[in-house]
Coordinates of C-alpha atoms in Angstrom, one line a residue:
X154 CA -72.4 -49.7 35.2
X155 CA -70.8 -51.1 38.3
X156 CA -67.4 -49.9 37.1
X157 CA -68.8 -46.4 36.5
X158 CA -70.4 -46.3 39.9
X159 CA -67.2 -47.3 41.6
X160 CA -65.3 -44.7 39.6
X161 CA -67.8 -42.0 40.6
X162 CA -67.6 -43.1 44.2
X163 CA -63.8 -42.9 44.1
X164 CA -63.9 -39.4 42.6
X165 CA -66.3 -38.3 45.3
X166 CA -64.0 -39.7 48.0
X167 CA -61.0 -37.8 46.5
X168 CA -63.0 -34.6 46.2
X169 CA -64.4 -35.0 49.7
X170 CA -60.8 -35.4 51.0
X171 CA -59.7 -32.3 49.1
X172 CA -62.5 -30.1 50.3
X173 CA -62.0 -31.2 53.9
X174 CA -58.4 -30.1 53.7
X175 CA -59.3 -26.8 52.1
X176 CA -61.8 -26.0 54.8
X177 CA -58.9 -25.7 57.3
X178 CA -57.2 -23.2 55.0
X179 CA -60.4 -21.2 54.6
X180 CA -61.0 -21.0 58.3
X181 CA -57.4 -20.0 59.0
X182 CA -57.7 -17.1 56.5
X183 CA -61.1 -16.1 58.0
X184 CA -59.8 -15.9 61.6
X185 CA -56.7 -14.0 60.5
X186 CA -58.9 -11.6 58.5
X187 CA -61.1 -10.9 61.6
X188 CA -58.1 -10.3 63.8
X189 CA -56.3 -8.1 61.2
X190 CA -59.4 -6.0 60.5
X191 CA -60.1 -5.5 64.2
X192 CA -56.5 -4.5 64.7
X193 CA -56.7 -1.9 61.9
X194 CA -59.9 -0.4 63.5
X195 CA -58.3 -0.2 66.9
X196 CA -55.0 1.2 65.5
X197 CA -56.9 3.9 63.5
X198 CA -59.1 5.1 66.4
X199 CA -56.1 5.3 68.6
X200 CA -54.2 7.5 66.1
X201 CA -57.3 9.6 65.5
X202 CA -57.5 10.4 69.3
X203 CA -53.8 11.3 69.2
X204 CA -53.5 13.3 66.0
X205 CA -57.1 14.2 65.0
X206 CA -56.4 13.4 61.4
X207 CA -59.4 12.8 59.1
X208 CA -57.5 10.1 57.2
X209 CA -57.4 8.0 60.4
X210 CA -61.2 8.1 60.4
X211 CA -61.1 6.8 56.8
X212 CA -58.9 3.9 57.9
X213 CA -61.3 3.3 60.8
X214 CA -64.2 2.9 58.4
X215 CA -62.0 0.5 56.3
X216 CA -61.2 -1.5 59.3
X217 CA -64.8 -1.8 60.5
X218 CA -66.0 -2.7 57.0
X219 CA -63.3 -5.4 56.8
X220 CA -64.3 -6.8 60.2
X221 CA -68.0 -6.8 59.2
X222 CA -67.2 -8.7 56.0
X223 CA -64.9 -11.2 57.8
X224 CA -67.4 -11.8 60.6
X225 CA -70.3 -12.4 58.3
X226 CA -68.2 -14.7 56.1
X227 CA -67.5 -16.7 59.3
X228 CA -71.2 -17.0 59.9
X229 CA -71.8 -18.0 56.2
X230 CA -69.2 -20.8 56.6
X231 CA -70.8 -22.0 59.8
X232 CA -74.2 -22.2 58.2
X233 CA -72.7 -23.7 55.0
X234 CA -73.9 -20.9 52.8
X235 CA -70.5 -20.5 51.1
X236 CA -69.1 -22.1 48.0
X237 CA -67.3 -24.7 50.1
X238 CA -70.6 -25.8 51.6
X239 CA -72.3 -26.0 48.1
X240 CA -69.4 -27.9 46.7
X241 CA -69.4 -30.3 49.7
X242 CA -73.1 -31.0 49.2
X243 CA -72.7 -31.6 45.5
X244 CA -69.8 -34.0 46.0
X245 CA -71.6 -36.0 48.7
X246 CA -74.6 -36.3 46.4
X247 CA -77.0 -34.3 48.5
X248 CA -77.4 -31.6 45.8
X249 CA -78.1 -27.9 46.1
X250 CA -80.8 -26.9 48.5
X251 CA -83.2 -24.0 47.7
X252 CA -81.9 -20.5 48.4
X253 CA -83.3 -19.2 51.7
X254 CA -84.1 -15.6 52.6
X255 CA -81.5 -15.7 55.4
X256 CA -78.8 -16.8 52.9
X257 CA -79.6 -13.9 50.5
X258 CA -79.6 -11.4 53.4
X259 CA -76.4 -12.7 54.8
X260 CA -74.7 -12.7 51.4
X261 CA -75.9 -9.1 50.7
X262 CA -74.6 -7.8 54.1
X263 CA -71.3 -9.6 53.7
X264 CA -70.7 -8.1 50.2
X265 CA -71.9 -4.7 51.6
X266 CA -69.0 -4.6 54.0
X267 CA -66.6 -5.9 51.3
X268 CA -67.4 -3.1 48.9
X269 CA -67.6 -0.5 51.6
X270 CA -63.9 -1.2 52.4
X271 CA -62.9 -0.9 48.8
X272 CA -64.8 2.4 48.2
X273 CA -63.1 4.1 51.2
X274 CA -59.7 3.1 49.9
X275 CA -60.7 4.9 46.7
X276 CA -61.6 8.0 48.8
X277 CA -58.2 7.7 50.5
X278 CA -56.5 7.8 47.1
X279 CA -58.5 10.9 46.2
X280 CA -57.3 12.6 49.4
X281 CA -53.7 11.8 48.4
X282 CA -54.4 13.2 44.9
X283 CA -55.9 16.5 46.1
X284 CA -53.5 16.7 49.1
X285 CA -56.3 18.0 51.3
X286 CA -59.0 16.5 53.4
X287 CA -61.3 19.3 52.4
X288 CA -62.1 17.2 49.4
X289 CA -63.2 14.3 51.6
X290 CA -66.8 15.3 52.4
X291 CA -67.3 12.7 55.1
X292 CA -71.1 12.7 55.3
X293 CA -71.7 12.9 51.6
X294 CA -69.1 10.2 50.8
X295 CA -70.4 8.0 53.6
X296 CA -73.9 8.2 52.1
X297 CA -72.6 7.5 48.6
X298 CA -70.6 4.6 49.8
X299 CA -73.6 3.2 51.7
X300 CA -75.8 3.4 48.6
X301 CA -73.1 1.9 46.3
X302 CA -72.3 -0.9 48.7
X303 CA -76.0 -1.7 49.2
X304 CA -76.5 -2.0 45.4
X305 CA -73.3 -4.1 45.1
X306 CA -74.4 -6.4 47.9
X307 CA -77.9 -6.8 46.6
X308 CA -76.7 -7.6 43.1
X309 CA -74.1 -10.1 44.4
X310 CA -76.7 -11.8 46.6
X311 CA -79.2 -12.1 43.8
X312 CA -76.8 -14.2 41.7
X313 CA -77.8 -17.2 43.8
X314 CA -81.5 -16.9 42.8
X315 CA -81.1 -16.2 39.1
X316 CA -81.9 -19.2 36.9
X317 CA -81.7 -17.4 33.5
X318 CA -78.3 -17.9 32.1
X319 CA -78.1 -14.6 30.2
X320 CA -79.4 -12.6 33.2
X321 CA -76.9 -14.3 35.5
X322 CA -74.0 -13.6 33.2
X323 CA -74.9 -9.9 32.7
X324 CA -75.3 -9.4 36.5
X325 CA -71.9 -11.0 37.2
X326 CA -70.2 -8.9 34.4
X327 CA -71.6 -5.7 35.9
X328 CA -70.3 -6.7 39.3
X329 CA -66.9 -7.4 37.8
X330 CA -66.9 -4.1 36.0
X331 CA -67.7 -2.2 39.2
X332 CA -64.9 -3.9 41.0
X333 CA -62.3 -3.3 38.3
X334 CA -63.3 0.3 38.0
X335 CA -62.5 1.0 41.7
X336 CA -59.1 -0.5 41.3
X337 CA -58.4 1.5 38.1
X338 CA -59.5 4.7 39.9
X339 CA -57.0 4.0 42.7
X340 CA -54.3 3.2 40.2
X341 CA -55.0 6.4 38.2
X342 CA -54.8 8.5 41.3
X343 CA -51.5 6.9 42.3
X344 CA -50.1 7.5 38.8
X345 CA -51.3 11.2 38.8
X346 CA -49.6 11.9 42.1
X347 CA -46.4 10.2 40.9
X348 CA -46.3 12.4 37.8
X349 CA -47.2 15.7 39.4
X350 CA -45.6 15.6 42.9
X351 CA -42.6 13.4 42.4
X352 CA -40.5 14.9 45.2
X353 CA -43.2 15.2 48.0
X354 CA -42.2 14.3 51.5
X355 CA -41.5 10.8 52.8
X356 CA -45.0 10.2 54.1
X357 CA -46.4 11.0 50.7
X358 CA -44.1 8.6 49.0
X359 CA -45.0 5.9 51.6
X360 CA -48.7 6.3 51.0
X361 CA -48.2 6.1 47.2
X362 CA -46.2 2.8 47.6
X363 CA -48.9 1.4 49.9
X364 CA -51.8 2.2 47.6
X365 CA -49.9 0.8 44.7
X366 CA -49.3 -2.5 46.6
X367 CA -53.0 -2.4 47.6
X368 CA -54.1 -2.4 43.9
X369 CA -52.0 -5.5 43.2
X370 CA -53.2 -7.3 46.3
X371 CA -56.8 -6.4 45.8
X372 CA -56.7 -7.5 42.1
X373 CA -55.0 -10.8 42.9
X374 CA -57.3 -11.7 45.8
X375 CA -60.7 -10.6 44.5
X376 CA -60.8 -10.7 40.7
X377 CA -60.3 -14.5 40.3
X378 CA -63.5 -15.1 42.3
X379 CA -65.4 -12.6 40.2
X380 CA -64.1 -14.3 37.0
X381 CA -65.3 -17.6 38.4
X382 CA -68.8 -16.1 38.9
X383 CA -68.9 -14.7 35.4
X384 CA -67.7 -18.0 33.9
X385 CA -70.6 -20.2 35.3
X386 CA -72.7 -21.1 38.3
X387 CA -71.6 -24.7 37.9
X388 CA -67.8 -24.2 38.6
X389 CA -68.3 -24.4 42.4
X390 CA -64.9 -26.1 42.9
X391 CA -63.0 -23.2 41.4
X392 CA -65.4 -20.8 43.3
X393 CA -64.6 -22.6 46.6
X394 CA -60.9 -21.9 46.1
X395 CA -61.1 -18.3 44.8
X396 CA -63.6 -17.3 47.4
X397 CA -61.0 -17.9 50.0
X398 CA -58.7 -15.4 48.3
X399 CA -61.1 -12.6 49.2
X400 CA -60.2 -13.1 52.9
X401 CA -56.6 -12.0 52.1
X402 CA -57.7 -8.4 51.4
X403 CA -58.5 -7.5 55.1
X404 CA -55.1 -8.9 56.1
X405 CA -53.4 -6.9 53.4
X406 CA -55.2 -3.7 54.5
X407 CA -54.1 -4.2 58.1
X408 CA -50.5 -4.7 57.0
X409 CA -50.4 -1.8 54.5
X410 CA -52.4 0.8 56.5
X411 CA -52.0 -0.3 60.1
X412 CA -48.2 -0.9 60.4
X413 CA -44.9 0.8 59.6
X414 CA -43.8 -2.0 57.3
X415 CA -42.1 -0.6 54.2
X416 CA -44.0 -1.6 51.1
X417 CA -41.2 -1.7 48.6
X418 CA -37.6 -2.7 48.4
X419 CA -35.3 0.1 49.7
X420 CA -32.0 0.9 48.0
X421 CA -28.9 0.7 50.2
X422 CA -28.2 3.9 52.0
X423 CA -25.5 6.1 50.6
X424 CA -23.2 8.3 52.7
X425 CA -23.6 11.1 50.2
X426 CA -26.8 13.1 50.8
X427 CA -29.1 13.0 47.8
X428 CA -32.7 14.2 47.5
X429 CA -33.7 10.9 45.8
X430 CA -32.6 9.1 48.9
X431 CA -34.3 11.1 51.6
X432 CA -36.1 7.8 52.5
X433 CA -32.9 7.0 54.5
X434 CA -33.9 9.7 56.9
X435 CA -36.7 8.2 58.8
X436 CA -39.3 10.4 60.3
X437 CA -39.9 10.6 64.1
X438 CA -37.6 10.9 67.1
X439 CA -35.1 8.4 65.7
X440 CA -34.2 10.8 62.8
X441 CA -31.9 12.9 65.0
X442 CA -29.8 9.8 65.8
X443 CA -28.6 9.8 62.2
X444 CA -27.5 13.5 62.2
X445 CA -24.3 14.9 63.5
X446 CA -24.5 17.5 66.4
X447 CA -23.4 20.9 65.3
X448 CA -20.2 22.0 67.0
X449 CA -20.3 25.8 66.8
X450 CA -17.5 28.2 67.4
X451 CA -18.3 31.3 69.3
X452 CA -21.8 32.6 70.3
X453 CA -25.1 31.5 68.8
X454 CA -27.3 34.5 68.2
X455 CA -31.0 34.3 67.3
X456 CA -31.6 36.5 64.2
X457 CA -35.1 35.3 63.1
X458 CA -38.1 33.3 64.2
X459 CA -41.0 31.7 62.4
X460 CA -44.0 29.5 63.2
X461 CA -42.0 26.3 63.0
X462 CA -38.3 27.3 63.0
X463 CA -35.8 29.6 64.6
X464 CA -32.8 31.0 62.7
X465 CA -29.4 31.5 64.5
X466 CA -26.2 33.1 63.4
X467 CA -23.0 31.3 64.4
X468 CA -19.5 30.2 63.4
X469 CA -18.9 26.7 62.1
X470 CA -15.5 25.5 60.7
X471 CA -14.3 29.0 60.6
X472 CA -17.1 30.5 58.5
X473 CA -20.3 32.4 59.5
X474 CA -23.4 30.3 58.9
X475 CA -27.2 30.6 59.5
X476 CA -28.8 27.7 61.3
X477 CA -32.5 27.2 60.7
X478 CA -33.7 24.9 63.6
X479 CA -37.0 23.4 64.4
X480 CA -38.8 25.2 67.2
X481 CA -39.0 23.1 70.4
X482 CA -41.6 25.1 72.3
X483 CA -43.5 23.1 74.9
X484 CA -41.3 20.0 74.6
X485 CA -41.0 19.8 78.3
X486 CA -44.7 19.3 78.9
X487 CA -45.0 15.6 79.7
X488 CA -48.7 15.5 79.0
X489 CA -48.1 16.6 75.4
X490 CA -44.9 14.7 74.7
X491 CA -46.4 12.1 72.3
X492 CA -48.5 14.7 70.5
X493 CA -45.6 17.0 70.3
X494 CA -43.3 14.4 68.8
X495 CA -45.9 13.7 66.2
X496 CA -45.8 17.4 65.2
X497 CA -42.0 17.4 65.3
X498 CA -42.0 14.4 63.0
X499 CA -44.1 16.2 60.4
X500 CA -41.8 19.3 60.5
X501 CA -38.7 17.2 60.3
X502 CA -40.1 15.6 57.1
X503 CA -40.5 19.1 55.6
X504 CA -36.9 19.9 56.7
X505 CA -35.7 16.7 54.9
X506 CA -37.5 17.8 51.8
X507 CA -36.1 21.3 52.0
X508 CA -32.5 19.9 52.5
X509 CA -33.0 17.5 49.6
X510 CA -34.1 20.4 47.3
X511 CA -31.4 22.8 48.5
X512 CA -28.7 20.2 48.0
X513 CA -29.4 20.0 44.3
X514 CA -29.3 23.8 43.7
X515 CA -25.9 25.3 43.3
X516 CA -25.9 28.8 41.9
X517 CA -24.4 32.2 42.9
X518 CA -27.9 33.7 43.3
X519 CA -29.4 30.9 45.4
X520 CA -28.4 30.6 49.1
X521 CA -25.8 27.9 49.5
X522 CA -27.0 24.8 51.5
X523 CA -24.1 23.5 53.6
X524 CA -25.4 20.5 55.6
X525 CA -28.2 19.0 57.6
X526 CA -27.5 18.5 61.3
X527 CA -28.8 18.8 64.8
X528 CA -28.4 21.4 67.4
X529 CA -29.5 20.9 71.1
X530 CA -31.8 18.1 70.1
X531 CA -33.5 19.7 67.2
X532 CA -32.9 19.3 63.4
X533 CA -31.3 22.3 61.6
X534 CA -30.4 23.3 58.1
X535 CA -27.1 25.0 57.8
X536 CA -26.9 27.7 55.1
X537 CA -24.6 30.4 54.1
X538 CA -25.1 33.6 56.2
X539 CA -26.4 36.7 54.3
X540 CA -25.3 39.6 56.5
X541 CA -27.7 42.3 55.2
X542 CA -30.8 40.1 55.8
X543 CA -33.8 40.0 53.4
X544 CA -34.3 42.3 50.4
X545 CA -37.3 43.8 52.3
X546 CA -35.1 44.6 55.2
X547 CA -32.6 46.3 52.9
X548 CA -35.3 48.3 51.2
X549 CA -36.7 49.4 54.5
X550 CA -33.3 50.3 55.9
X551 CA -32.3 52.2 52.8
X552 CA -35.3 54.2 51.4
X553 CA -32.9 56.3 49.3
X554 CA -31.3 53.3 47.6
X555 CA -30.4 54.2 44.0
X556 CA -32.2 52.6 41.1
X557 CA -29.0 51.1 39.7
X558 CA -28.6 49.0 42.9
X559 CA -32.3 48.1 43.0
X560 CA -32.3 46.8 39.5
X561 CA -29.1 44.9 40.0
X562 CA -30.5 43.1 43.0
X563 CA -33.7 42.3 41.0
X564 CA -31.5 41.1 38.1
X565 CA -29.6 38.8 40.4
X566 CA -32.7 37.3 41.9
X567 CA -34.1 36.8 38.4
X568 CA -30.9 34.9 37.5
X569 CA -31.6 32.5 40.4
X570 CA -35.2 32.1 39.3
X571 CA -34.2 31.5 35.7
X572 CA -31.7 28.8 36.8
X573 CA -34.5 27.0 38.7
X574 CA -37.0 27.2 35.9
X575 CA -34.5 26.1 33.2
X576 CA -33.4 23.0 35.0
X577 CA -34.6 19.6 33.8
X578 CA -36.6 18.8 35.8
X579 CA -37.5 22.3 36.7
X580 CA -37.9 23.6 40.3
X581 CA -40.8 25.8 41.5
X582 CA -40.4 28.0 44.5
X583 CA -44.1 28.9 45.1
X584 CA -43.3 31.6 47.7
X585 CA -41.2 34.3 46.0
X586 CA -41.3 37.6 47.8
X587 CA -38.8 40.2 48.9
X588 CA -38.5 38.7 52.4
X589 CA -37.4 35.4 50.8
X590 CA -34.6 37.0 48.8
X591 CA -31.5 37.5 51.0
X592 CA -28.7 40.0 50.5
X593 CA -25.1 39.3 51.3
X594 CA -22.5 41.6 52.8
X595 CA -21.2 42.4 49.2
X596 CA -24.8 43.2 48.0
X597 CA -25.5 40.0 46.2
X598 CA -29.1 38.9 46.0
X599 CA -29.9 35.2 46.6
X600 CA -33.2 33.4 46.5
X601 CA -33.8 31.5 49.8
X602 CA -36.3 29.6 51.9
X603 CA -37.2 26.5 49.9
X604 CA -39.4 25.2 52.7
X605 CA -42.4 24.9 50.5
X606 CA -40.6 24.6 47.1
X607 CA -41.3 21.5 45.1
X608 CA -39.7 19.7 42.2
X609 CA -42.1 19.4 39.3
X610 CA -41.8 17.3 36.2
X611 CA -43.7 15.1 33.8
X612 CA -41.6 12.0 33.1
X613 CA -43.5 11.2 30.0
X614 CA -42.8 14.6 28.5
X615 CA -39.1 14.4 29.5
X616 CA -38.8 10.9 28.0
X617 CA -40.5 12.0 24.8
X618 CA -38.0 14.9 24.5
X619 CA -35.1 12.6 24.9
X620 CA -36.4 10.3 22.3
X621 CA -37.0 13.2 19.9
X622 CA -33.5 14.5 20.5
X623 CA -32.0 11.1 19.9
X624 CA -33.7 11.1 16.5
X625 CA -32.7 14.6 15.7
X626 CA -36.2 16.0 15.9
X627 CA -36.4 19.7 16.8
X628 CA -39.2 20.6 19.2
X629 CA -41.1 23.9 18.8
X630 CA -41.1 26.1 21.9
X631 CA -44.2 28.1 20.9
X632 CA -47.5 26.7 22.1
X633 CA -45.7 24.1 24.2
X634 CA -47.8 22.9 27.1
X635 CA -46.3 23.5 30.5
X636 CA -46.1 20.1 32.1
X637 CA -44.5 21.5 35.2
X638 CA -47.7 21.9 37.2
X639 CA -47.7 21.2 41.0
X640 CA -50.9 21.1 43.0
X641 CA -51.5 22.0 46.7
X642 CA -51.8 25.6 47.9
X643 CA -48.5 27.2 49.1
X644 CA -47.0 30.6 49.6
X645 CA -48.4 33.8 50.9
X646 CA -51.8 35.0 49.9
X647 CA -50.9 38.6 48.7
X648 CA -48.1 37.3 46.5
X649 CA -50.1 34.6 44.7
X650 CA -51.4 34.6 41.2
X651 CA -55.1 35.1 40.3
X652 CA -55.6 31.6 39.1
X653 CA -54.5 30.4 42.5
X654 CA -56.8 32.9 44.3
X655 CA -59.8 31.7 42.3
X656 CA -59.6 28.2 43.6
X657 CA -56.8 27.6 46.2
X658 CA -57.9 24.0 46.7
X659 CA -57.5 23.1 43.1
X660 CA -54.7 25.4 42.2
X661 CA -51.9 24.3 39.8
X662 CA -48.5 26.0 40.4
X663 CA -46.2 26.3 37.4
X664 CA -43.6 28.7 36.0
X665 CA -46.3 31.4 35.4
X666 CA -47.4 31.5 39.1
X667 CA -43.8 31.9 40.2
X668 CA -43.4 34.7 37.7
X669 CA -46.5 36.5 39.1
X670 CA -45.0 36.3 42.6
X671 CA -41.7 37.7 41.3
X672 CA -43.7 40.6 39.7
X673 CA -45.1 41.4 43.1
X674 CA -41.6 41.2 44.5
X675 CA -40.5 43.8 41.9
X676 CA -43.4 46.0 43.0
X677 CA -41.9 45.7 46.6
X678 CA -38.6 47.0 45.2
X679 CA -40.4 49.9 43.5
X680 CA -42.2 50.8 46.8
X681 CA -39.3 50.3 49.1
X682 CA -40.6 47.2 50.8
X683 CA -44.3 48.0 51.1
X684 CA -46.8 45.2 51.7
X685 CA -49.2 44.5 48.8
X686 CA -52.7 45.7 49.5
X687 CA -51.6 47.0 52.9
X688 CA -54.8 49.0 53.1
X689 CA -56.9 45.9 53.1
X690 CA -57.1 44.0 56.4
X691 CA -58.3 40.5 55.3
X692 CA -56.7 38.1 52.9
X693 CA -60.0 36.8 51.6
X694 CA -60.8 40.4 50.3
X695 CA -57.4 40.4 48.6
X696 CA -58.2 37.1 47.0
X697 CA -61.4 38.5 45.5
X698 CA -59.7 41.6 44.2
X699 CA -56.7 39.8 42.6
X700 CA -59.0 37.1 41.0
X701 CA -61.0 39.9 39.4
X702 CA -57.9 41.6 37.9
X703 CA -57.0 44.1 40.6
X704 CA -53.3 44.7 41.4
X705 CA -51.3 46.6 44.1
X706 CA -51.4 50.3 43.3
X707 CA -48.3 52.2 42.2
X708 CA -47.6 55.2 44.5
X709 CA -47.4 58.3 42.2
X710 CA -44.0 59.4 43.7
X711 CA -42.4 56.0 43.3
X712 CA -43.8 55.7 39.8
X713 CA -42.2 59.0 38.7
X714 CA -38.8 57.9 39.9
X715 CA -38.9 54.4 38.6
X716 CA -37.5 53.5 35.1
X717 CA -40.4 53.0 32.7
X718 CA -39.0 49.6 31.6
X719 CA -39.1 48.4 35.2
X720 CA -42.8 49.3 35.6
X721 CA -43.7 47.7 32.3
X722 CA -41.9 44.5 33.4
X723 CA -43.9 44.4 36.6
X724 CA -47.2 44.7 34.6
X725 CA -46.1 41.9 32.3
X726 CA -45.1 39.6 35.2
X727 CA -48.5 39.9 36.8
X728 CA -50.7 39.8 33.7
X729 CA -54.1 38.2 34.4
X730 CA -53.6 35.6 31.7
X731 CA -50.7 33.2 32.6
X732 CA -49.7 32.6 29.0
X733 CA -49.2 36.4 28.6
X734 CA -46.7 36.7 31.4
X735 CA -43.0 37.0 30.8
X736 CA -40.8 34.0 31.4
X737 CA -38.0 34.0 34.0
X738 CA -35.5 34.1 31.1
X739 CA -37.2 37.2 29.6
X740 CA -37.3 38.9 33.0
X741 CA -33.5 38.2 33.5
X742 CA -32.7 39.6 30.0
X743 CA -34.7 42.8 30.5
X744 CA -33.4 43.4 34.0
X745 CA -29.8 42.7 32.8
X746 CA -30.2 45.1 30.0
X747 CA -31.7 47.8 32.2
X748 CA -29.1 47.3 34.9
X749 CA -26.3 47.8 32.3
X750 CA -28.0 50.9 31.0
X751 CA -28.4 52.5 34.4
X752 CA -24.9 51.6 35.6
X753 CA -23.3 53.1 32.5
X754 CA -25.8 56.0 32.1
X755 CA -25.6 55.8 28.4
X756 CA -28.9 55.3 26.5
X757 CA -27.1 54.6 23.3
X758 CA -25.7 51.4 24.7
X759 CA -29.2 49.9 25.3
X760 CA -29.3 47.8 22.1
X761 CA -25.6 46.6 22.5
X762 CA -26.1 45.8 26.2
X763 CA -29.1 43.6 25.4
X764 CA -27.1 41.6 22.8
X765 CA -24.0 41.4 25.0
X766 CA -26.0 40.3 28.0
X767 CA -28.0 37.7 26.0
X768 CA -24.7 36.1 24.8
X769 CA -23.4 36.0 28.4
X770 CA -26.7 34.5 29.6
X771 CA -26.6 31.6 27.2
X772 CA -23.0 30.9 28.1
X773 CA -23.9 30.9 31.8
X774 CA -26.9 28.6 31.1
X775 CA -24.7 26.1 29.3
X776 CA -22.3 26.0 32.3
X777 CA -25.0 26.2 35.0
X778 CA -25.2 22.4 35.2
X779 CA -21.7 22.4 36.8
X780 CA -23.2 23.9 39.9
X781 CA -25.2 20.7 40.6

């Protein structure tokens, strides 16, 4: 008996020494969590005042929730309501004391803040998935998160007062399931964005990386404690250790969402520009330091201007080029310098994406991207110069243009579109119209302005195709699901497809939406550059009409002069049902056949021209990869 008592006393002394040491670790984590969460809250409110971004308000709620959780946990430690306190009393032989009302309330409030933080990270991932803060209904989501967090806190706090073993286990399992479901939701949103918008801008990739790291940190720091709760009420020693891991989460939130620390290993920078390495071009004012200043030869003449860019014509290395430069209006105003640089940073990111996309597209009917540089302190894209301007300019300036030339220009634009759509992965333009098709001095049409174009692919589908090809399995083309969808509204209202018009916030761009826009561009060719629905003043009225099946009217005079095949092709391009529209390849074949027929003025050659052109197309398609 004496030996047993001495052994128990020795074990108690060892345990007491261990728990005394662990208390220092726990207090260190708690103080760090309080400081980190307070920093995140201050950082977020400062950015919100500067940029007025809704996402900064979300981060503010996360920071305040983390601070409430950390501060209440400090109070629990001080009052010895935590697992460390329970374990210390058990080791010292005092035993557990009855659960007090204050202890229940404090535990509920603490876990309320804990779950509030997690739920708003879920909302942040939803914003990233939908690419719009319109889906973040602040008041509604705040109310939902309040209710969910209150339920979670009450269930967690009630664990201390449940004596029934089955009831305790079921309650703990439900809490674990709730917590796991939130992490799975975040992971699912991250995976969805990776698959559907793989070449978004640098900030988008950065958010994806940070949310992915958050899932790992949150699972590592919180789930062991929940597993300890499910296992038993008696394992207070394991609970004392795993409870401390929870305090790592506010620290991780501050690092991930309150700093510019990169969350993944970066590959070494390459001197060769590649769209997959646009991360090497950092956003912000430091970006221009990595770009070479354009040394022009001769005068620099402004030839165009948009909301965020100015286009100049100049000479560079002996050739005529077009420089698309970021607008620097208002940069001199000292009061708005910081806000202005934030705006410039966002536009610079778009320019990097456009350069990355243009660098991969080499085709005779796509404007040639030459380099990314800087001019007088602003970033600029240097492209080949197309002397005749846009196709719309050409149509307006030449109202008597013969149909042979019109069809040839349309055919050349269709070749550029087919090249984009037949790439693997494919490219979507999302803003095809006559003003985004340029014409060179020798009357060659080229698709341009990839400012809102996006690469779209589904890696699972691509991988499956490669596996099938490796096994000699032939895939059927008919009925194949188009996995090249891209979300987020883009383009110009009057050129967009009805499925986009019906719900712009949840639209899915794919080949069919590009084809619809190309059909409207063909209508512009038929009408010599008219604006679709020019008799309707407001875009929202056009949205309703197009969604209900209305299309731009064919002027009777233009309809009489147009080739019937051209009119039928327009109708097929803008069919109400996306799966009934022509493909870019079909458009190219029909326009090529029609162009051959018109230029030779021989109806008997129609069948032969189609076969001859079809053969030439497939030869060109096989060799098109050499343009990359």
